Amino acid sequence: MDQENIIYMKDIVKAYKMGSNELVVLKEASLQVKQGEFVAILGPSGSGKSTLMNIIGCIDVANSGEYRLSGQNIDAKSEDELSAIRNKEIGFIFQKFNLLPKYTALHNVQMPLLLRGLDRKIAYEKAKDVLEKVGLGDRTEHKPLELSGGQQQRVSIARALVGDPNILLADEPTGALDSQTGKEIMDLFLKLNEQGNTIVIITHDEEIAKKAKRIIHVKDGHVYQ
Amino acid sequence: MRMIEIFRAVLINIKENKFKVFLTSLGIIVGALTIILVIGIGKGSQANVQDQFQRLNVGTLYIMPNFGGQTTETLGVEDIEAIKEEAPSVSNVTIMVSGNADVNYAKTSASVSIAGATEDFQNINNLVLAQGEFINNDHNEDRKRVAVIGAEIVTMLFEEEADSEIVGKDIIIKGKRYEVIGVLERLGGSMQGFNPDEGIIVPYDVAEKYIVGKKARTRVMALAKDIDHVSDAIDEITQILSKVHKGKSDDFRIRDAGSSLVAAQDSAKAMTLLLMSIATIVLIVGGIGIMNVLFVSVKERTKEIGILKAIGARKKDILLQFLLESIVISTSGGVIGILLSIMIMPLMKYTDIRVIPSFFGYGMGLVFSVATGTFFGYYPAMKAANLKPIDALNYE
Ligand SMILES: Nc1ncnc2c1ncn2[C@@H]1O[C@H](COP(=O)(O)OP(=O)(O)O)[C@@H](O)[C@H]1O
Ligand SMILES: [Mg+2]
């Protein structure tokens, strides 16, 4: 197996039981993502993109198939081991930001480090740096509802970056934003990729997908690399 | 996650939901308060029993007619004369009769319990005089209308007189004039059937003649030579009674103060136990309240739990956060309960219930609060910790 592969997926199947029927959402999906890549996953709504992304992000598990993340066999991990992987290896960015509403921007960004058991001071310095990097150095004490959508998404990108993950996963990160803000967020992703971050981004917008360096198509549960 | 950070998360959540937290802790506050009061009341009633019996010799025997029998025999002076002469294990014996009568002095009038007694009544009940003297045999033989009054009666009838002036004054009992010859020191508790603090004692024959009448309920009190002679004394008295009353000794009941003490202690204990179980029920109800609120809270915060799990929270982090929240709520409930009890207990002196505050009580209140929070918080916390990240995240 190629050493450079951060993501190695082979014949991943995900199905949901719907009463007596079974809804197969991913049909033997295979894909690889290498270190430093910027990949867009493109496909119509309901095609299985989020399902795929959640499995990549270790938030969900496949029914069958092989999945290796940075060389580790994910199928064999316990729940707490998966928690540690999500914390250290992966930075997840959601369409609806998914920030903790009671916490300030800074506290939200600190969380992955705090969960890791780091000291609050260290987490504070790191989080402040990253918030500055995404252009929110002056909004650290704001709570999510006191920020615009674009700003919230920047906080959530900062939260994904703060733990120095091997890969950034973004599920329609511009989906809840107006087109101008969406463009700014995409530019931020491009900049992050130039700085060496491996990024996988889901979109159903071809314009956005074109900015990525490689496009993976998902259609009706099949993945076409 | 570090404990301090979990704690910070708990405080942020509590701060955001102050009112709900207050409602939740209400059950615990009431529970802790109940426990503390219950322990205080338990200690109070035990102390009451002790006070009641501390002036009493354990060798005291009470002989009473058994009301409810077909032919009701009453006890009389001939009984105590017989016991005095024929019961070697008895060192002292007295007869007493009691009832209620109207008492007047100046413009004050009240219904008061009156006891008719003989000289030995004082020794057997360890009565101490604050002023004057007790009733003696001459008073009885001459049927002198004299009275020894209890401490409460002094405050009731003689509000305006100096204590030293009371002896020698005349009071009216049931329309007849009596001279006050003595004032009792406060006893603090009541003996069987008659509370000397709130009563007036007159010579036995006088009480029988002028106040309570021939048919009144009499009782005999005897003192055994010492504690080892109590059962001998009971046997002797039983025999004498059956001789004097011609085989109708079944009409009488003999009780000794020792077993009354044990019975009173037992009933005080039973009372404490009963109150304790009420307190436990209150706490369980409070605990179920906490559990309900936490279940709702877990549901409301499902999304948040999903987010935390998605960025790397382990089961333990989630479990501890919810468990700690429950413990913090219940502990503060316990502390508030303690503070409330400290404010309420002094007010209890306006009721008839005696409470004695104690650190044991406060400790128990707190321990039970924390235990309730931990026990009832565990299940919802476990439920939160076991949520699957994807399900929690997609929960709306
Ligand atoms: N928990 C679930 N239970 C049942 N069906 C699901 C569940 N999650 C997703 N699906 C179905 O799987 C399909 C793919 O969903 P998803 O991956 O969210 O699509 P996309 O992100 O490409 O729009 C949809 O048809 C959806 O209804
Ligand atoms: Mg989707």
XYZ file of C-alpha atoms and ligand atoms in Angstrom:
649
model
C 0.000 0.000 0.000
C 1.177 3.463 -0.836
C 2.832 5.105 2.166
C 1.648 8.545 1.134
C -2.048 7.670 1.329
C -3.710 9.412 4.237
C -7.055 7.904 3.306
C -7.259 4.421 1.926
C -10.790 3.062 1.432
C -11.716 -0.128 -0.321
C -15.166 -1.581 -0.983
C -16.864 0.393 1.767
C -20.542 -0.518 2.153
C -22.990 1.444 4.258
C -26.620 0.480 4.469
C -29.535 1.534 6.634
C -32.295 -0.776 7.696
C -35.623 0.785 6.845
C -38.166 -1.559 8.342
C -37.842 -4.781 6.408
C -35.997 -3.112 3.521
C -32.361 -2.202 3.403
C -31.275 1.089 1.928
C -27.740 0.744 0.568
C -26.255 4.240 0.598
C -22.621 3.404 -0.220
C -22.040 0.580 -2.699
C -18.498 -0.735 -2.453
C -16.970 2.692 -2.461
C -13.203 2.920 -2.873
C -11.012 5.981 -2.685
C -7.563 7.216 -1.762
C -6.350 10.632 -0.759
C -2.675 11.432 -0.620
C -0.742 13.769 1.631
C -1.092 17.416 0.541
C -4.002 16.882 -1.832
C -7.022 19.148 -2.168
C -9.915 16.935 -3.212
C -13.524 17.929 -3.896
C -16.276 15.346 -3.605
C -19.000 16.322 -6.021
C -22.403 14.794 -6.400
C -26.129 15.487 -6.293
C -28.022 15.799 -3.060
C -28.803 12.427 -1.486
C -26.066 10.612 -3.374
C -24.223 9.584 -0.183
C -21.530 12.276 0.114
C -22.134 13.055 3.786
C -22.365 9.381 4.631
C -18.991 8.862 2.988
C -17.494 11.882 4.729
C -18.776 10.794 8.149
C -17.109 7.430 7.695
C -13.884 9.109 6.588
C -14.118 11.328 9.674
C -14.678 8.331 11.977
C -17.962 9.831 13.147
C -19.799 6.895 11.595
C -18.708 3.342 10.834
C -19.089 1.276 7.665
C -20.900 -2.069 7.502
C -18.101 -3.664 5.556
C -14.964 -2.850 3.591
C -11.517 -1.701 4.505
C -10.572 1.715 5.806
C -7.144 2.914 6.787
C -6.437 6.409 8.037
C -2.745 7.368 8.143
C -1.965 3.678 7.982
C -4.153 2.731 10.988
C -6.867 0.153 10.557
C -10.022 1.967 11.617
C -12.350 -1.065 11.655
C -10.529 -2.481 14.652
C -10.758 0.575 16.890
C -12.792 0.952 20.065
C -15.044 3.962 20.571
C -12.574 5.783 22.790
C -9.755 5.071 20.327
C -11.926 6.560 17.598
C -12.465 9.607 19.824
C -8.708 10.032 20.087
C -8.336 9.686 16.288
C -11.058 12.278 15.667
C -9.287 14.538 18.103
C -5.748 14.194 16.745
C -5.885 13.097 13.112
C -8.983 14.802 11.784
C -10.290 18.338 11.562
C -13.994 18.273 10.708
C -15.874 21.275 9.351
C -19.665 21.095 9.106
C -22.136 22.832 6.857
C -23.979 24.205 9.894
C -20.803 25.054 11.812
C -21.763 22.979 14.876
C -20.169 25.306 17.380
C -20.978 25.060 21.072
C -23.383 27.983 21.581
C -22.569 28.615 25.249
C -18.831 28.915 24.660
C -16.930 31.885 23.249
C -15.163 31.573 19.890
C -11.889 31.129 21.718
C -13.253 28.458 24.045
C -14.747 26.619 21.069
C -11.365 26.602 19.366
C -9.634 25.535 22.582
C -11.920 22.532 23.014
C -10.048 19.946 20.895
C -6.867 20.722 22.822
C -8.637 20.683 26.173
C -10.213 17.338 25.313
C -6.721 16.123 24.583
C -5.814 16.970 28.178
C -3.686 20.014 27.435
C -3.318 22.862 29.857
C -5.692 25.778 29.344
C -2.876 28.309 28.931
C -1.225 26.326 26.159
C -4.608 25.808 24.517
C -5.267 29.532 24.844
C -2.094 30.574 23.027
C -2.623 28.028 20.281
C -6.302 28.893 19.806
C -5.590 32.612 19.667
C -2.916 32.045 16.994
C -5.241 29.964 14.855
C -8.135 32.414 15.199
C -5.783 35.150 13.993
C -4.749 32.959 11.100
C -8.378 32.603 9.932
C -8.875 36.370 10.337
C -10.862 36.424 13.580
C -8.241 37.752 16.007
C -10.662 40.470 17.111
C -13.663 38.245 17.788
C -12.234 35.775 20.288
C -14.647 36.602 23.121
C -17.802 36.509 20.969
C -20.237 33.668 21.304
C -21.325 31.948 18.059
C -24.705 33.723 17.911
C -22.896 37.062 18.084
C -21.023 36.220 14.871
C -22.061 36.168 11.196
C -22.304 32.900 9.312
C -18.957 33.444 7.605
C -17.330 34.269 10.917
C -18.840 31.194 12.547
C -17.464 29.055 9.749
C -14.042 30.611 10.289
C -14.282 29.716 13.991
C -15.150 26.170 13.030
C -12.210 26.046 10.605
C -9.965 27.329 13.387
C -11.323 24.585 15.645
C -10.522 22.008 12.951
C -6.995 23.377 12.501
C -6.025 23.905 16.105
C -5.013 20.312 16.820
C -2.704 20.067 13.769
C -4.672 17.230 12.148
C -3.369 15.193 9.214
C -6.460 15.966 7.213
C -9.236 18.575 7.047
C -12.703 17.312 6.121
C -15.357 19.857 5.189
C -18.956 18.845 4.455
C -20.444 21.587 2.266
C -18.668 24.326 4.229
C -20.120 27.057 2.036
C -23.604 25.589 1.859
C -25.036 27.863 4.534
C -23.233 31.008 3.323
C -23.947 33.629 0.666
C -21.838 33.328 -2.460
C -19.402 36.123 -1.611
C -18.694 34.713 1.863
C -18.561 31.221 0.370
C -15.883 32.403 -2.015
C -13.855 33.877 0.841
C -14.083 30.591 2.759
C -12.948 28.676 -0.356
C -9.994 31.062 -0.688
C -9.121 30.315 2.915
C -9.160 26.570 2.138
C -6.915 27.145 -0.887
C -4.480 29.101 1.261
C -4.511 26.356 3.895
C -3.796 23.780 1.199
C -0.855 25.833 -0.059
C 0.477 25.802 3.489
C 0.508 22.014 3.322
C -2.841 20.907 4.706
C -4.536 17.931 3.117
C -8.161 18.849 2.454
C -11.265 16.932 1.389
C -14.277 19.077 0.708
C -17.837 18.108 -0.197
C -19.866 20.252 -2.527
C -22.628 20.005 -5.050
C -21.464 23.241 -6.689
C -19.244 22.606 -9.713
C -17.785 26.134 -9.593
C -16.458 25.455 -6.129
C -15.329 21.953 -7.043
C -13.271 23.353 -9.910
C -11.054 25.195 -7.453
C -9.944 21.882 -5.982
C -7.042 19.986 -7.496
C -8.965 16.748 -7.944
C -12.651 15.941 -8.141
C -14.208 12.706 -6.945
C -17.755 12.112 -8.202
C -20.354 10.388 -6.084
C -23.500 9.210 -7.746
C -26.149 6.987 -6.270
C -23.763 5.448 -3.765
C -20.967 4.815 -6.243
C -17.664 6.657 -6.008
C -15.854 7.552 -9.237
C -12.296 8.740 -8.685
C -10.112 16.251 29.443
C -8.767 17.645 32.664
C -11.077 17.593 35.664
C -10.884 21.360 36.024
C -12.077 21.820 32.440
C -14.967 19.417 32.950
C -15.819 21.400 36.045
C -15.702 24.632 34.069
C -18.061 23.162 31.493
C -20.439 22.146 34.295
C -20.435 25.661 35.744
C -21.066 27.227 32.329
C -24.061 24.959 31.873
C -25.425 25.653 35.329
C -25.024 29.394 34.812
C -26.992 29.177 31.577
C -29.846 27.299 33.252
C -30.054 28.926 36.664
C -33.802 28.662 37.032
C -33.988 25.052 35.958
C -31.122 24.197 38.275
C -32.948 25.905 41.131
C -36.126 23.928 40.454
C -34.114 20.735 40.286
C -32.329 21.368 43.527
C -35.589 22.245 45.288
C -36.278 18.565 45.945
C -32.804 18.137 47.389
C -33.111 21.318 49.473
C -36.339 20.052 51.012
C -34.847 16.583 51.456
C -31.735 17.818 53.228
C -33.820 20.165 55.364
C -36.119 17.297 56.323
C -33.220 15.037 57.267
C -31.627 17.700 59.426
C -34.917 18.560 61.140
C -35.714 14.899 61.626
C -32.377 14.219 63.266
C -32.844 17.349 65.371
C -36.344 16.279 66.416
C -35.097 12.767 67.142
C -32.372 14.131 69.371
C -34.924 16.483 70.931
C -37.346 13.717 71.807
C -34.554 11.572 73.212
C -33.493 14.516 75.349
C -37.116 14.940 76.440
C -37.242 11.352 77.582
C -34.025 11.823 79.469
C -35.252 15.011 81.154
C -38.505 13.361 82.025
C -36.819 10.498 83.769
C -33.691 12.053 85.181
C -35.429 13.191 88.390
C -37.180 9.901 88.695
C -35.835 6.937 90.557
C -35.708 3.874 88.338
C -37.035 1.945 91.327
C -40.335 3.808 91.183
C -43.460 1.671 90.790
C -46.840 2.934 89.608
C -49.971 1.128 90.684
C -53.117 2.110 88.830
C -56.669 0.808 88.607
C -57.307 -1.112 85.428
C -60.126 0.837 83.906
C -62.414 -1.088 81.638
C -62.838 -3.996 84.087
C -66.355 -4.861 85.246
C -66.121 -3.989 88.907
C -63.827 -1.092 89.206
C -61.953 -1.060 92.461
C -60.191 2.125 93.457
C -57.050 2.499 95.459
C -57.232 4.155 98.820
C -55.268 5.133 101.914
C -55.817 1.612 103.349
C -53.757 0.238 100.434
C -50.740 2.380 101.117
C -50.970 1.661 104.836
C -50.884 -2.060 104.036
C -48.015 -1.729 101.613
C -46.071 0.407 104.094
C -46.393 -2.257 106.757
C -46.240 -5.524 104.826
C -43.918 -5.012 101.850
C -40.290 -5.290 103.017
C -38.875 -4.505 99.574
C -40.674 -1.167 99.421
C -38.975 1.763 101.090
C -41.497 4.463 100.434
C -45.085 4.654 99.236
C -47.521 7.416 98.456
C -50.945 7.845 96.996
C -52.031 10.471 94.586
C -55.230 11.558 92.964
C -55.511 14.045 90.138
C -58.061 16.089 88.252
C -58.727 19.535 86.889
C -60.219 22.511 88.674
C -60.672 26.236 88.212
C -58.154 28.317 90.101
C -58.457 32.043 90.826
C -56.123 34.634 92.150
C -56.953 38.311 92.021
C -58.460 38.744 88.561
C -56.723 35.778 86.976
C -58.575 32.526 86.518
C -57.566 29.281 84.824
C -58.292 25.576 84.676
C -55.318 23.798 86.205
C -54.485 20.184 86.942
C -54.583 19.445 90.644
C -52.935 16.548 92.448
C -53.773 15.360 95.891
C -50.720 13.819 97.527
C -49.044 12.823 100.753
C -45.712 13.738 102.253
C -43.767 10.972 100.519
C -44.828 12.235 97.091
C -41.984 14.747 97.282
C -39.183 12.203 97.842
C -40.451 9.661 95.365
C -40.624 12.249 92.596
C -37.532 14.158 93.676
C -39.429 17.415 93.853
C -37.344 20.399 94.946
C -38.873 23.475 96.537
C -37.899 26.950 95.434
C -39.809 28.547 98.313
C -41.603 27.369 101.433
C -42.358 23.759 102.360
C -44.094 20.671 100.982
C -47.301 19.061 102.228
C -46.709 16.982 105.375
C -48.713 14.360 107.253
C -50.208 16.936 109.625
C -51.680 18.833 106.690
C -53.267 15.594 105.561
C -54.629 14.563 108.931
C -55.996 18.008 109.678
C -57.315 18.336 106.132
C -55.671 21.722 105.894
C -56.415 23.644 102.713
C -52.836 24.336 101.689
C -51.243 24.226 98.235
C -47.822 23.765 96.676
C -47.695 25.315 93.221
C -45.598 24.602 90.122
C -43.257 27.039 88.415
C -45.584 27.712 85.459
C -48.468 28.432 87.807
C -46.383 31.124 89.468
C -45.901 32.953 86.187
C -49.557 32.437 85.314
C -51.203 33.599 88.554
C -48.651 35.848 90.180
C -47.328 37.827 87.265
C -46.969 40.991 89.284
C -45.750 39.701 92.627
C -42.163 39.208 93.709
C -41.257 35.524 94.097
C -40.543 35.902 97.785
C -44.060 37.206 98.451
C -45.957 34.256 97.014
C -45.768 31.915 100.002
C -48.517 32.888 102.395
C -50.858 34.209 99.705
C -54.294 32.695 99.346
C -55.635 31.277 96.095
C -59.118 30.011 95.275
C -59.450 26.421 94.033
C -62.929 25.303 93.028
C -64.411 28.089 95.099
C -62.461 27.377 98.306
C -59.576 29.328 99.752
C -56.130 27.636 99.971
C -52.935 29.005 101.427
C -49.832 28.692 99.264
C -47.193 27.023 101.439
C -44.574 26.208 98.812
C -43.365 26.840 95.274
C -41.672 24.081 93.257
C -38.546 24.517 91.245
C -38.995 23.973 87.547
C -38.761 20.273 86.743
C -38.614 20.580 82.965
C -40.512 17.415 82.232
C -43.693 15.694 83.183
C -44.167 12.565 85.241
C -46.831 10.014 84.437
C -50.215 11.739 84.229
C -49.319 14.922 86.067
C -46.936 17.737 85.209
C -45.767 19.387 88.461
C -44.559 22.474 86.565
C -48.087 23.215 85.409
C -49.977 21.857 88.391
C -50.939 22.470 91.992
C -50.456 19.901 94.756
C -52.780 19.810 97.792
C -53.143 17.254 100.640
C -54.633 13.962 99.418
C -57.695 13.979 101.642
C -58.397 17.615 100.844
C -58.291 16.901 97.108
C -60.594 13.927 97.516
C -63.059 15.863 99.645
C -63.222 19.242 97.930
C -61.816 18.933 94.426
C -61.860 15.597 92.623
C -64.399 13.593 94.637
C -64.431 9.985 95.891
C -64.699 8.447 92.474
C -61.539 10.079 91.155
C -58.744 8.127 89.603
C -56.177 7.346 92.211
C -52.754 5.921 91.788
C -50.142 4.670 94.160
C -46.456 5.300 93.744
C -43.997 3.121 95.584
C -40.239 3.141 95.716
C -38.356 -0.146 95.811
C -35.458 -0.318 98.280
C -33.081 -0.414 95.331
C -33.105 -1.413 91.697
C -32.538 -5.110 92.502
C -35.707 -5.245 94.607
C -38.059 -3.996 91.898
C -39.466 -7.407 90.980
C -39.746 -8.494 94.637
C -41.597 -5.283 95.375
C -43.987 -5.948 92.481
C -44.715 -9.455 93.814
C -45.285 -8.226 97.361
C -47.569 -5.417 96.246
C -49.577 -7.807 94.092
C -50.122 -10.085 97.078
C -51.091 -7.245 99.390
C -53.534 -5.842 96.861
C -55.195 -9.212 96.391
C -55.576 -9.476 100.185
C -56.977 -5.966 100.636
C -59.242 -6.209 97.612
C -60.249 -9.831 98.192
C -58.883 -11.488 95.094
C -59.596 -8.574 92.800
C -55.950 -7.728 92.347
C -56.449 -8.197 88.593
C -58.166 -4.872 88.679
C -54.793 -3.198 89.123
C -51.828 -2.641 86.971
C -48.270 -2.238 88.259
C -45.675 -0.539 86.116
C -42.104 0.275 87.009
C -40.321 3.413 85.890
C -37.404 1.437 84.495
C -39.542 -0.298 81.912
C -41.449 2.926 81.260
C -38.101 4.541 80.522
C -37.199 1.770 78.114
C -40.631 2.045 76.504
C -40.312 5.810 76.178
C -36.840 5.489 74.684
C -38.121 2.869 72.297
C -40.960 5.056 71.169
C -38.578 7.990 70.721
C -36.401 5.741 68.578
C -39.380 4.495 66.610
C -40.398 8.111 66.044
C -36.920 8.962 64.749
C -36.986 5.945 62.472
C -40.369 6.897 61.091
C -39.266 10.476 60.448
C -36.062 9.180 58.848
C -38.041 7.108 56.398
C -40.137 10.143 55.521
C -36.937 12.091 54.883
C -35.623 9.251 52.741
C -38.773 9.271 50.670
C -38.485 13.032 50.218
C -34.911 12.589 49.029
C -35.812 9.795 46.644
C -38.530 11.983 45.170
C -35.964 14.785 44.922
C -33.546 12.370 43.279
C -36.109 11.280 40.724
C -36.666 14.982 40.061
C -32.962 15.410 39.333
C -32.996 12.340 37.138
C -35.908 13.666 35.116
C -34.333 17.050 34.613
C -31.067 15.406 33.601
C -32.837 13.181 31.089
C -34.453 16.246 29.574
C -31.094 17.986 29.686
C -29.375 15.073 27.928
C -32.056 15.211 25.225
C -31.772 18.968 24.840
C -28.021 18.770 24.669
C -27.807 15.759 22.368
C -26.449 17.918 19.580
C -23.845 19.397 21.900
C -22.821 15.903 22.997
C -22.506 14.966 19.317
C -20.300 17.971 18.638
C -18.098 17.178 21.633
C -17.755 13.578 20.518
C -17.007 14.635 16.928
C -14.064 16.723 18.106
C -12.727 13.986 20.342
C -14.590 13.747 23.658
C -14.365 10.280 25.172
C -17.177 8.537 27.028
C -15.603 9.458 30.335
C -15.569 13.179 29.485
C -19.295 13.187 28.775
C -20.160 10.921 31.702
C -18.228 13.055 34.167
C -19.703 16.263 32.853
C -23.285 15.152 33.441
C -22.544 13.307 36.657
C -20.669 16.278 38.040
C -23.516 18.548 37.074
C -25.884 16.396 39.093
C -23.490 16.300 42.020
C -22.911 20.047 41.962
C -26.666 20.687 41.870
C -27.384 18.253 44.686
C -24.475 19.443 46.813
C -25.585 23.056 46.550
C -29.107 21.876 47.331
C -27.729 20.172 50.420
C -25.805 23.269 51.489
C -28.875 25.479 50.993
C -30.875 22.928 52.998
C -28.358 23.186 55.829
C -28.479 26.986 55.783
C -32.279 26.917 55.786
C -32.310 24.499 58.693
C -29.996 26.794 60.643
C -32.532 29.566 60.099
C -35.610 27.440 60.783
C -34.528 25.487 63.856
C -34.507 28.491 66.220
C -38.120 29.155 65.162
C -39.144 25.687 66.325
C -39.060 26.872 69.933
C -42.406 28.545 69.222
C -43.890 25.092 68.704
C -44.134 22.195 71.134
C -41.544 20.261 69.159
C -38.060 20.237 70.578
C -35.186 20.190 68.073
C -31.529 19.939 68.886
C -29.220 20.993 66.014
C -26.089 18.911 65.544
C -23.151 18.597 63.188
C -24.166 14.981 62.768
C -27.486 16.240 61.367
C -25.816 18.692 58.971
C -23.371 16.003 57.909
C -26.150 13.517 57.227
C -28.094 16.144 55.264
C -25.090 16.785 53.058
C -24.079 13.147 52.669
C -27.593 12.126 51.649
C -27.854 15.024 49.180
C -24.583 14.170 47.474
C -25.440 10.473 47.449
C -28.830 11.201 45.882
C -27.246 13.373 43.195
C -24.639 10.747 42.390
C -27.065 7.858 42.350
C -29.778 9.491 40.277
C -27.334 11.390 38.072
C -25.485 8.282 37.006
C -28.062 6.763 34.690
C -28.752 9.871 32.583
C -25.007 10.610 32.464
C -24.360 7.071 31.261
C -27.020 7.488 28.637
C -25.366 10.662 27.391
C -21.933 9.053 27.348
C -23.144 6.088 25.312
C -24.693 8.152 22.520
C -23.245 7.383 19.097
C -21.522 10.442 17.625
C -23.385 10.328 14.328
C -26.814 9.920 15.954
C -26.155 12.682 18.461
C -24.860 15.008 15.769
C -27.839 14.493 13.481
C -30.338 14.953 16.335
C -32.467 18.043 15.851
N -29.558 7.660 9.541
C -30.084 7.374 8.322
N -31.065 6.479 8.228
C -31.606 6.186 7.045
N -31.221 6.738 5.876
C -30.235 7.650 5.879
C -29.612 8.026 7.129
N -28.664 8.954 6.832
C -28.708 9.148 5.499
N -29.644 8.373 4.933
C -29.949 8.294 3.482
O -28.757 8.072 2.793
C -28.764 8.782 1.578
C -27.518 9.599 1.468
O -27.518 10.626 2.393
P -26.328 11.668 2.507
O -25.075 10.941 2.643
O -26.670 12.625 3.575
O -26.429 12.409 1.105
P -25.700 13.735 0.615
O -24.857 14.221 1.691
O -24.973 13.325 -0.599
O -26.808 14.684 0.290
C -30.044 9.606 1.565
O -30.967 8.973 0.729
C -30.505 9.597 2.967
O -31.895 9.617 3.046
Mg -24.834 16.039 2.812
